Short mmCIF file of C-alpha atoms and ligand atoms in Angstrom, two decimals:
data_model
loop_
_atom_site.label_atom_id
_atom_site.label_comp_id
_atom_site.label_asym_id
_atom_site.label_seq_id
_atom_site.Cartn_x
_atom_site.Cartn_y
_atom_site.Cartn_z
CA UNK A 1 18.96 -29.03 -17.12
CA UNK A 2 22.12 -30.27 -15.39
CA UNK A 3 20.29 -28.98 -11.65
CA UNK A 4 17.33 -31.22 -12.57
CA UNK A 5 19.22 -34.32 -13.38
CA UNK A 6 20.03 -37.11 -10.48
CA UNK A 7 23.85 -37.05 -9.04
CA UNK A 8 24.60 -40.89 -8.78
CA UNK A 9 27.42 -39.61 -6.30
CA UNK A 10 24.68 -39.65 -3.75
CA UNK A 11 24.17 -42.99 -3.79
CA UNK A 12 25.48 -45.72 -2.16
CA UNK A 13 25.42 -49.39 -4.09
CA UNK A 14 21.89 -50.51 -1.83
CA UNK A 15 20.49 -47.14 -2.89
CA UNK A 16 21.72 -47.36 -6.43
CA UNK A 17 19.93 -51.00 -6.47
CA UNK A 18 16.76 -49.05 -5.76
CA UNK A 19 17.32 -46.55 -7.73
CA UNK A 20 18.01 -48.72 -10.96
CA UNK A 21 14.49 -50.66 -10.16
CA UNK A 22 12.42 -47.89 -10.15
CA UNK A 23 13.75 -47.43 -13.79
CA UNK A 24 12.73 -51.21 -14.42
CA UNK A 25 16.60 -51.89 -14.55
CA UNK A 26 17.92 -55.04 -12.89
CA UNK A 27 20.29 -55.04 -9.85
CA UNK A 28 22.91 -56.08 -11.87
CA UNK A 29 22.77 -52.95 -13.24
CA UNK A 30 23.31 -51.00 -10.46
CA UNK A 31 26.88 -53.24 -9.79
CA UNK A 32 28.02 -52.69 -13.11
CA UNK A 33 27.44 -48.74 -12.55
CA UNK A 34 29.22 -48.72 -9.55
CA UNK A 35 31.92 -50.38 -11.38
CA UNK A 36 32.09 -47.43 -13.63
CA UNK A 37 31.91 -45.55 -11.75
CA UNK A 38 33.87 -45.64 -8.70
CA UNK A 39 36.34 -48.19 -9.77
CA UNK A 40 37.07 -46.86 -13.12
CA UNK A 41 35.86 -43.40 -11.74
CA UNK A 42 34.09 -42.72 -15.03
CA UNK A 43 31.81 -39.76 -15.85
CA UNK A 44 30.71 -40.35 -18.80
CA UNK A 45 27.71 -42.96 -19.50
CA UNK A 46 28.47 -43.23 -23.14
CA UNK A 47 31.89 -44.47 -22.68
CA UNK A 48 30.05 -47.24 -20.60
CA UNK A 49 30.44 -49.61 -23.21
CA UNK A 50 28.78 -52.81 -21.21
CA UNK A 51 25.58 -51.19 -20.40
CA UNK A 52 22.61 -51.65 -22.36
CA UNK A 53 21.99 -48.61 -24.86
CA UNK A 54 18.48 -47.89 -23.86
CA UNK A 55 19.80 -47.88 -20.33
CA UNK A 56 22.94 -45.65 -21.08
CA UNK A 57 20.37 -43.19 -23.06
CA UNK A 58 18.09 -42.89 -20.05
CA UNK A 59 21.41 -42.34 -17.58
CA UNK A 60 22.42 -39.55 -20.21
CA UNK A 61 18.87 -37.93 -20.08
CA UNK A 62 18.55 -38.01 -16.07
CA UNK A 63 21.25 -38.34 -14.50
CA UNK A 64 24.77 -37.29 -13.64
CA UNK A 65 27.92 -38.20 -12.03
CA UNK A 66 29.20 -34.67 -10.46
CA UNK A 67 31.82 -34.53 -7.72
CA UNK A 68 32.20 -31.30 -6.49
CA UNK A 69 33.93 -28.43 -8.66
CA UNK A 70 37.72 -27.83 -7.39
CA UNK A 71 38.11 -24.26 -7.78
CA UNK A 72 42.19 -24.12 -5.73
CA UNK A 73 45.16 -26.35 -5.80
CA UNK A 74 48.01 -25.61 -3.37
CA UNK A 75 50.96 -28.06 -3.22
CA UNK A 76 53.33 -28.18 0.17
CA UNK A 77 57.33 -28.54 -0.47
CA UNK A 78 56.60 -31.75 1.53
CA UNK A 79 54.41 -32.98 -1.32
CA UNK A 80 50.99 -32.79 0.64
CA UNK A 81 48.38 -31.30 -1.89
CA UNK A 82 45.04 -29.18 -0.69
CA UNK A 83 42.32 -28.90 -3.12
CA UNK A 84 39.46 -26.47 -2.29
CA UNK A 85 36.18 -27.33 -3.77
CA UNK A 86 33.04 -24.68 -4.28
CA UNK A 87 30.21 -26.15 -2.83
CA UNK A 88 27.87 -23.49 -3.95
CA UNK A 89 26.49 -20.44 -2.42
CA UNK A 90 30.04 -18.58 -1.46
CA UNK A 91 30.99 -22.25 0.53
CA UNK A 92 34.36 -24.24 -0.34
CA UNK A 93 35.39 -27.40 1.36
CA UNK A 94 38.91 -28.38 1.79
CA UNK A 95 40.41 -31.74 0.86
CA UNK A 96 44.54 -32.86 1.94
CA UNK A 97 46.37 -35.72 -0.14
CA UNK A 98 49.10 -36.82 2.20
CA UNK A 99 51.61 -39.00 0.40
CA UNK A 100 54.00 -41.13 2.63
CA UNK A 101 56.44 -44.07 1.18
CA UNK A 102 53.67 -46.77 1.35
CA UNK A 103 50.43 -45.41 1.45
CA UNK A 104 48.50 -42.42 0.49
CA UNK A 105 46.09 -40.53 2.65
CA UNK A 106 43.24 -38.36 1.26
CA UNK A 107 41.71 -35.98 4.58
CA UNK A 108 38.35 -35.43 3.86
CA UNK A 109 35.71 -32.62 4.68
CA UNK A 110 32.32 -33.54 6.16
CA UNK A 111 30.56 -30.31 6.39
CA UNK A 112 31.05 -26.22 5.06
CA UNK A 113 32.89 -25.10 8.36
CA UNK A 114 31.56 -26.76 11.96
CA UNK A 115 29.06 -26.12 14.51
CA UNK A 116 31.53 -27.22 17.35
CA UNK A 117 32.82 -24.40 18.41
CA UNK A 118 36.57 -25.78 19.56
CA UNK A 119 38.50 -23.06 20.58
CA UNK A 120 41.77 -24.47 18.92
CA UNK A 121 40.58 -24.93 15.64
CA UNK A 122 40.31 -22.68 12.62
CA UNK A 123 37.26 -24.65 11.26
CA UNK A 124 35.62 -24.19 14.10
CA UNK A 125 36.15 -20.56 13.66
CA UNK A 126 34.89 -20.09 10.73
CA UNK A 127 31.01 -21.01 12.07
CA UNK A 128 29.39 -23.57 10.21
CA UNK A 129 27.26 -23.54 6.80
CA UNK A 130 25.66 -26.32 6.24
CA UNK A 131 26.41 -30.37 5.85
CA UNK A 132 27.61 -32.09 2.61
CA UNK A 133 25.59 -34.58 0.32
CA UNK A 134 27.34 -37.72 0.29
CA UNK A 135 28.12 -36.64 -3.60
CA UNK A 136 30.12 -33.85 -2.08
CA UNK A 137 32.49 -36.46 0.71
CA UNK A 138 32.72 -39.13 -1.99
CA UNK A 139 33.10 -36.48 -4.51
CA UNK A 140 36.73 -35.38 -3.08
CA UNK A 141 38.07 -39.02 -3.11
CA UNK A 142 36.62 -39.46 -6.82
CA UNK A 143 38.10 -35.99 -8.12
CA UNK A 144 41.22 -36.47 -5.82
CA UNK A 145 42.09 -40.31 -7.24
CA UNK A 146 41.16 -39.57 -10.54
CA UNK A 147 43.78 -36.51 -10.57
CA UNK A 148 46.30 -38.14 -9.13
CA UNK A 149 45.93 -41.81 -11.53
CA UNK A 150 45.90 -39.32 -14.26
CA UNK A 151 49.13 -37.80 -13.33
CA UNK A 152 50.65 -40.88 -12.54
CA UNK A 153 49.76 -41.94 -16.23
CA UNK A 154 47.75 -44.71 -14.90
CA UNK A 155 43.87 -45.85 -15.48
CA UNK A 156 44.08 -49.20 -14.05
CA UNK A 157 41.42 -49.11 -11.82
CA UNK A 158 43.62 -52.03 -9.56
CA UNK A 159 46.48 -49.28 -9.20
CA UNK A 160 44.96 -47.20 -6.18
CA UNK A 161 46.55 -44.15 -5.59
CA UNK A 162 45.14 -43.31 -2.48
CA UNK A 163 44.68 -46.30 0.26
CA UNK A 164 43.48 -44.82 3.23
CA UNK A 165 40.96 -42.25 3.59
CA UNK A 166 40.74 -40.12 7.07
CA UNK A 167 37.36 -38.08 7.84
CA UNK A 168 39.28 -35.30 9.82
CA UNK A 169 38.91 -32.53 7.37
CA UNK A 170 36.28 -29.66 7.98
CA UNK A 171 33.43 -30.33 9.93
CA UNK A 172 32.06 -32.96 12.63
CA UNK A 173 31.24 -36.52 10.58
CA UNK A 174 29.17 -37.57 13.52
CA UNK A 175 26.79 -34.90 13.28
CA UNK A 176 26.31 -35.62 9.36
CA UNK A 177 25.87 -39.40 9.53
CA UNK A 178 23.21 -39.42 6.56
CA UNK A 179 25.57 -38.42 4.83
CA UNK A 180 28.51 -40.00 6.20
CA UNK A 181 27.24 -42.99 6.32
CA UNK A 182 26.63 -44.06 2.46
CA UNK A 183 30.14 -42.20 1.84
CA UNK A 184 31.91 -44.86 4.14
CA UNK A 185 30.08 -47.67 2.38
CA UNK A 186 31.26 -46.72 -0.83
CA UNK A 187 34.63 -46.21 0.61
CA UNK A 188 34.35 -49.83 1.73
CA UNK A 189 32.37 -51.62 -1.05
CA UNK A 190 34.70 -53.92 -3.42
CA UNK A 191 32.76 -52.83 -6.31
CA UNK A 192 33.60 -49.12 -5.78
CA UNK A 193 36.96 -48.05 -3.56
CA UNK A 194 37.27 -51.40 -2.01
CA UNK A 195 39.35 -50.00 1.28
CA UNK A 196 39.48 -52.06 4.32
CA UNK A 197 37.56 -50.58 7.32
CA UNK A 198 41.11 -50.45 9.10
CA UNK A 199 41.90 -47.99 6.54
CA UNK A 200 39.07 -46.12 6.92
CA UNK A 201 39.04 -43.75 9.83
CA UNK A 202 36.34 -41.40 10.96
CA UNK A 203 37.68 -38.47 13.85
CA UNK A 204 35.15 -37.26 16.34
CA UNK A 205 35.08 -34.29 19.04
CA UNK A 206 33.27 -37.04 21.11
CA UNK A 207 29.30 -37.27 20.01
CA UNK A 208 28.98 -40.43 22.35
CA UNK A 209 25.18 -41.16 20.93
CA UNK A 210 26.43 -41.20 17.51
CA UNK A 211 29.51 -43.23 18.53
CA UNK A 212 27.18 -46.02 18.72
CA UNK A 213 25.08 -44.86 15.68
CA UNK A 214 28.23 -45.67 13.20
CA UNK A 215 29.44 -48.46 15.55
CA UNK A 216 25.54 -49.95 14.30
CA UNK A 217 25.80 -49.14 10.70
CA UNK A 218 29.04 -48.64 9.70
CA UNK A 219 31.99 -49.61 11.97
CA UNK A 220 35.19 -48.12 10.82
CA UNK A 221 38.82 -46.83 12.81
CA UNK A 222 38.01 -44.36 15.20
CA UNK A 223 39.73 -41.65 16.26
CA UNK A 224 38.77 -39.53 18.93
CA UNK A 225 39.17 -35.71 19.95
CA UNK A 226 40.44 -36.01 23.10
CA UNK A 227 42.85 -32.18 24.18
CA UNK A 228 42.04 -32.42 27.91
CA UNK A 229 42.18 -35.07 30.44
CA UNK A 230 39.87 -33.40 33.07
CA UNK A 231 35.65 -32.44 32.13
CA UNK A 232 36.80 -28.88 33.37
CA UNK A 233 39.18 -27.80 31.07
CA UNK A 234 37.66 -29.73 28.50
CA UNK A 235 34.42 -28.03 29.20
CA UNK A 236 36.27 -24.49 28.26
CA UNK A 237 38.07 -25.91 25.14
CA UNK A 238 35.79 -28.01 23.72
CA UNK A 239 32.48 -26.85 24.24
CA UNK A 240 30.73 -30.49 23.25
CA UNK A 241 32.12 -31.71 26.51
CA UNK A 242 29.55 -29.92 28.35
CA UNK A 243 26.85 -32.18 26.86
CA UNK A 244 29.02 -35.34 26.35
CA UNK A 245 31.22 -35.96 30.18
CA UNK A 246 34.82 -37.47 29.39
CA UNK A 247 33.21 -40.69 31.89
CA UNK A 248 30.59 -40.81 29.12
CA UNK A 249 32.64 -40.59 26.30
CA UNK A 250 35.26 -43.36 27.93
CA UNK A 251 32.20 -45.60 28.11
CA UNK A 252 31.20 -45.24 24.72
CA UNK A 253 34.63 -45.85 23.41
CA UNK A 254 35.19 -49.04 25.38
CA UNK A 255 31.23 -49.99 23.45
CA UNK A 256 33.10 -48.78 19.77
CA UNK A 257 35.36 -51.18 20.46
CA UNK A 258 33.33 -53.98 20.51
CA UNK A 259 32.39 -52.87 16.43
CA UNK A 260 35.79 -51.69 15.47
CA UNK A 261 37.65 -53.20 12.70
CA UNK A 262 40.75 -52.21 15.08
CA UNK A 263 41.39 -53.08 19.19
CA UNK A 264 42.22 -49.99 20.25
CA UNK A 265 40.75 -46.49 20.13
CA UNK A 266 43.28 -43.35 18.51
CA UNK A 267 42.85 -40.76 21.07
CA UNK A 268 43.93 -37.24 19.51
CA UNK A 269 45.69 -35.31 22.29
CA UNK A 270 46.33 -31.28 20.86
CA UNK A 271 49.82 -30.11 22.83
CA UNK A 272 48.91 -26.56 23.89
CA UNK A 273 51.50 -24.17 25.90
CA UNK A 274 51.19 -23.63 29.24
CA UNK A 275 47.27 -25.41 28.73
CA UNK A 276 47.46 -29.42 28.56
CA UNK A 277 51.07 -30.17 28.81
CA UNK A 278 52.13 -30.67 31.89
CA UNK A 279 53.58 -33.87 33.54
CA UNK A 280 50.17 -33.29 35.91
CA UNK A 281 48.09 -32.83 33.04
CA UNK A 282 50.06 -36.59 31.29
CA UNK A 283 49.23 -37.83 34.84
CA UNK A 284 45.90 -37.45 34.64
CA UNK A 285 45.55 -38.71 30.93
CA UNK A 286 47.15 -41.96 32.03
CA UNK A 287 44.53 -42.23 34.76
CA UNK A 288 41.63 -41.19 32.28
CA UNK A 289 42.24 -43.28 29.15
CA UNK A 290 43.92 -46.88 31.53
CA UNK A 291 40.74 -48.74 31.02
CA UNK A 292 40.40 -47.74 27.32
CA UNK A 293 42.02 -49.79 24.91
CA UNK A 294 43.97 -46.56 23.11
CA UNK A 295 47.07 -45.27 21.27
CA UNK A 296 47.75 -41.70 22.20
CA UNK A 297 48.51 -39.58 19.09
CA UNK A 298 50.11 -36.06 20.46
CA UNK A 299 49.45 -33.32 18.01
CA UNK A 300 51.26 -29.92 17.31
CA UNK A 301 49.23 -26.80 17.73
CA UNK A 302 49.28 -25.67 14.26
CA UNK A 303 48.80 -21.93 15.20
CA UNK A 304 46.28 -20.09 12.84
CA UNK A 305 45.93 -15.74 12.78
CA UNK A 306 43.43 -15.26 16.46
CA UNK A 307 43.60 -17.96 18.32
CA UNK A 308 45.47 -16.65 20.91
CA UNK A 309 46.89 -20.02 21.85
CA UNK A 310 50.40 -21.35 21.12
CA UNK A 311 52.28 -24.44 20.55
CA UNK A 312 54.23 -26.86 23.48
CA UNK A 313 57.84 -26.11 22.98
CA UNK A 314 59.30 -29.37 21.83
CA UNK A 315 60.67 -30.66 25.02
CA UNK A 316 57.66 -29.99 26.61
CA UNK A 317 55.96 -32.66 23.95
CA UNK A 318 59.11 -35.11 24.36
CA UNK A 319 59.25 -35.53 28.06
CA UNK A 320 54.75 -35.57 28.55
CA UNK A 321 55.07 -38.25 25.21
CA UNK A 322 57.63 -40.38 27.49
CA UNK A 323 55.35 -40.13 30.82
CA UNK A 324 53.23 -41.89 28.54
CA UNK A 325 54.84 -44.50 27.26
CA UNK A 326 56.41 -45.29 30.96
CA UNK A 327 52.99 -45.35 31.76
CA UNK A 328 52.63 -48.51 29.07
CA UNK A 329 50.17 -46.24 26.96
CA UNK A 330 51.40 -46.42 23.44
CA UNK A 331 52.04 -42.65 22.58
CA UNK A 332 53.41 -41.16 19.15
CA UNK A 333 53.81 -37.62 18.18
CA UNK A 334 51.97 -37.19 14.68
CA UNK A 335 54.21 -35.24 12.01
CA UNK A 336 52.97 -32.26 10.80
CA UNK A 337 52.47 -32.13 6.97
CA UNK A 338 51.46 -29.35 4.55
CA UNK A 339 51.35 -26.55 7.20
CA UNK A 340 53.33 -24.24 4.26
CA UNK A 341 49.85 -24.12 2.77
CA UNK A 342 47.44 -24.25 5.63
CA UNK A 343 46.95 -28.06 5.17
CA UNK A 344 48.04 -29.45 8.67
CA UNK A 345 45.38 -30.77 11.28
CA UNK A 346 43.22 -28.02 12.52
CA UNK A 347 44.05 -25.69 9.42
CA UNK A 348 41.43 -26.16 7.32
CA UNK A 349 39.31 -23.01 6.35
CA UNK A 350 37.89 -23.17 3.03
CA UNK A 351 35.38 -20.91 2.84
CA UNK A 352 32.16 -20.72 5.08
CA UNK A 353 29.19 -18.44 5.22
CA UNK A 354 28.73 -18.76 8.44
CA UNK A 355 25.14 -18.95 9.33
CA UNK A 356 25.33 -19.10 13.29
CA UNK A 357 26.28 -16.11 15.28
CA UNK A 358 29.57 -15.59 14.59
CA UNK A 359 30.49 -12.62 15.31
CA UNK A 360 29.31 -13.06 19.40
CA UNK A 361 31.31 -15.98 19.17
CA UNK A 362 34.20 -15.05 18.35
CA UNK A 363 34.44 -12.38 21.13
CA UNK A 364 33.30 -14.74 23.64
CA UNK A 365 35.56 -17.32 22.17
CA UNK A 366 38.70 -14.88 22.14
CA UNK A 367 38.28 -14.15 25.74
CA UNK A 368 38.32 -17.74 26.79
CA UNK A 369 41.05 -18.38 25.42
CA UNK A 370 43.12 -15.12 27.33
CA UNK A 371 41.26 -16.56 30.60
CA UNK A 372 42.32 -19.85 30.10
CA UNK A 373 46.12 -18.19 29.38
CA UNK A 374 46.11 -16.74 32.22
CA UNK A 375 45.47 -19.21 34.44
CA UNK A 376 48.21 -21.20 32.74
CA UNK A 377 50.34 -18.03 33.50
CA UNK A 378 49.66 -17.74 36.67
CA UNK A 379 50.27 -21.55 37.88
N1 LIG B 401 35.65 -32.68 13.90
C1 LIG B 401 36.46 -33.83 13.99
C2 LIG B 401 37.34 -34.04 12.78
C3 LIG B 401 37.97 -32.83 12.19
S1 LIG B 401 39.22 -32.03 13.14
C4 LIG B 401 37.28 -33.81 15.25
O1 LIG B 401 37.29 -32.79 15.93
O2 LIG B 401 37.87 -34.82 15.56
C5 LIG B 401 40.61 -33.10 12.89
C6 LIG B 401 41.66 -33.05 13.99
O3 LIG B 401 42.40 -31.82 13.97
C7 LIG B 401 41.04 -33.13 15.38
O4 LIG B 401 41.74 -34.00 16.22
C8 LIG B 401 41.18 -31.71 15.83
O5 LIG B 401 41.08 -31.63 17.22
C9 LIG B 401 42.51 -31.34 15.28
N2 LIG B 401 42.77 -29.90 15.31
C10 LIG B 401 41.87 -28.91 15.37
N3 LIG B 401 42.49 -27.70 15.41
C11 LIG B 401 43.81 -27.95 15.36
C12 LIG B 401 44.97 -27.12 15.34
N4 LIG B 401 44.88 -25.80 15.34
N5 LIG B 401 46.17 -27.72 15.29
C13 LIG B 401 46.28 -29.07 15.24
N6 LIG B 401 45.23 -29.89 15.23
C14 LIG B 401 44.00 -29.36 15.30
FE1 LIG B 402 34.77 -28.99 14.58
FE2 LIG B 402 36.67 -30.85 14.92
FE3 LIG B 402 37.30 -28.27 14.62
FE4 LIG B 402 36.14 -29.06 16.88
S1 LIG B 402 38.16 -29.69 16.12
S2 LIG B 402 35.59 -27.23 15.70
S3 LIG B 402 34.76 -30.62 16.12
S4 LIG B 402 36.35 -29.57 13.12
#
């Protein structure tokens, strides 16, 4: 029975390696089915022509290669694709191709919603389900690239169609590093995706312990969370701040850096009206994030049905992006892609049964967001 049988998705190579032994099969083995794989992202064991028959008859009779199922396919006029994929029990998880001139992105999901809470975001909204087995992260880039080499009438495994793979889809990676962490190895490993850890980036809302827990095992780009320059406000909009200080979480991104395939930390700054956007609030970013090696990556609000926040008028984002700059701390404004089908930054939904108390808090979320309004009003 195909619930019985072993998803090889799960594993990365070192736990493939031990896998394959405790079927007397030699480690070899286990490069040559990573091969398959991931590189030639084959599902079938017959077609795996250089691989012993007994073993390819014992592969058939236990195990499986089974990314998750897509079940929805949206595709923006701006050519960014969203794939939803059922991840059992009433839960999807959402997955965003982004194709630019000379590379292509795939956003991936790390968990059925998010236990976070952020006020701003329509994950977070949705509650949180549960985390996802590494066969469900790796899954989306092995369904996604195989799609997309198939359209592009291409199965040479040296033709990549996606390059760069960003864990900023639903959920928190950090808090589903068991997970995470063989999915980023395979994402890395030449005998499966092969993608440089500069093109590998993992976004956090700031979980300073587990900074240093993928800093230890698997070092990647980081980008982090940032939305408010001062603990107070980022105490009401990001609720992980209350545990996790901004002093702490500059300390632990100055020790990332010492792992990090790049110099410089991405610091994701959300531009919210009449919230974060002042020169003040730019004033006090420069002062927060001067001893951080950084690049400042300014975000629109994509607005989502409840949030009861709204996005910086674009002046507002032009004059606090060049109070950065001035300030010699390299700033950018990211574009916004796929938001005609819910597939920008902060968008992502899928489908999530919600297994915290949602309903208290959403009400206590709704009116934190009108308090925090109002005090923006009111200035
Ligand atoms: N949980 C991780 C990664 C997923 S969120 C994190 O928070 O970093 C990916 C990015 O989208 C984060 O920078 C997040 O703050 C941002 N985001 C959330 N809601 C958004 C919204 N409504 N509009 C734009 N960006 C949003
Ligand atoms: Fe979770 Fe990130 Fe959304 Fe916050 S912004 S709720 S951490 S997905």
């Amino acid at each position: 029975m195909a619930a019985e049988r072993v998803n090889l998705l799960d594993f990365d190579r070192e736990q493939l390696t031990r896998w394959c032994d405790s079927l007397g099969e030699k480690p070899f083995r286990a490069v040559q089915l990573t091969r398959w794989i991931h590189r030639n992202l084959e599902s079938d064991f017959s077609k795996m022509t250089n691989l012993a028959k007994s073993f390819r008859e014992k592969l058939e009779a236990m195990a499986e290669v089974r990314p998750p199922e897509p079940m929805r396919e949206q595709i923006s006029s701006d050519g960014t694709r969203k794939w939803a994929f059922d991840v059992g029990n009433g839960n999807a998880v959402e997955a965003v191709y982004i194709p630019e001139v000379d590379r292509g992105t795939l956003c991936i999901s790390t968990q059925a919603g998010c236990a976070m809470g952020c006020l701003f975001c329509s994950t977070g909204k949705q509650g949180f389900a549960r985390n996802l087995k590494t066969s469900e992260i790796v899954g989306q880039l092995f369904w996604a690239e195989r799609e997309l080499r198939r359209e592009a009438g291409t199965d040479n495994p040296n033709e990549r169609v996606i390059t760069n793979v960003v864990l900023m889809g639903m959920g928190e990676p950090l808090q589903n590093l068991e997970a995470v962490v063989p999915a980023i190895r395979l994402f890395l490993d030449d005998h499966a995706y092969g993608i440089s850890r500069r093109r590998v980036t993992v976004s956090t809302s700031g979980l300073t312990n587990q900074m240093d827990k993928l800093a230890e095992l698997a070092p990647v780009a980081l980008a982090v969370s940032l939305h408010a320059p001062t603990d107070e406000l980022r105490d009401k909009i990001m609720p992980v701040n209350r545990k996790h200080s901004l002093e702490d979480l500059m300390a632990a991104c100055r020790r990332y850096l010492r792992y990090a395939p790049r110099d410089y930390i991405t610091f994701e700054y959300l531009m919210l009206d009449g919230v974060n956007d002042s020169l003040e609030m730019a004033d006090k970013l420069i002062r927060l994030v001067r001893n951080v090696p950084c690049k400042v990556n300014l975000i629109p609000f994509n607005p989502f049905p409840g949030s009861g926040l709204f996005k910086s008028d674009r002046d507002t984002v032009l004059a606090f992006e060049r109070r950065m700059n001035d300030a010699g701390i390299v700033t950018t404004i990211r574009k916004t892609r796929g938001d005609d089908i819910d597939a920008a930054c902060g968008q992502l939904a899928g489908q999530v049964k919600d297994r915290t108390h949602r309903a208290i808090r959403l009400v206590r979320q709704k009116e934190e967001a009108a308090s925090i309004l109002n005090k923006a009003e009111e200035k």
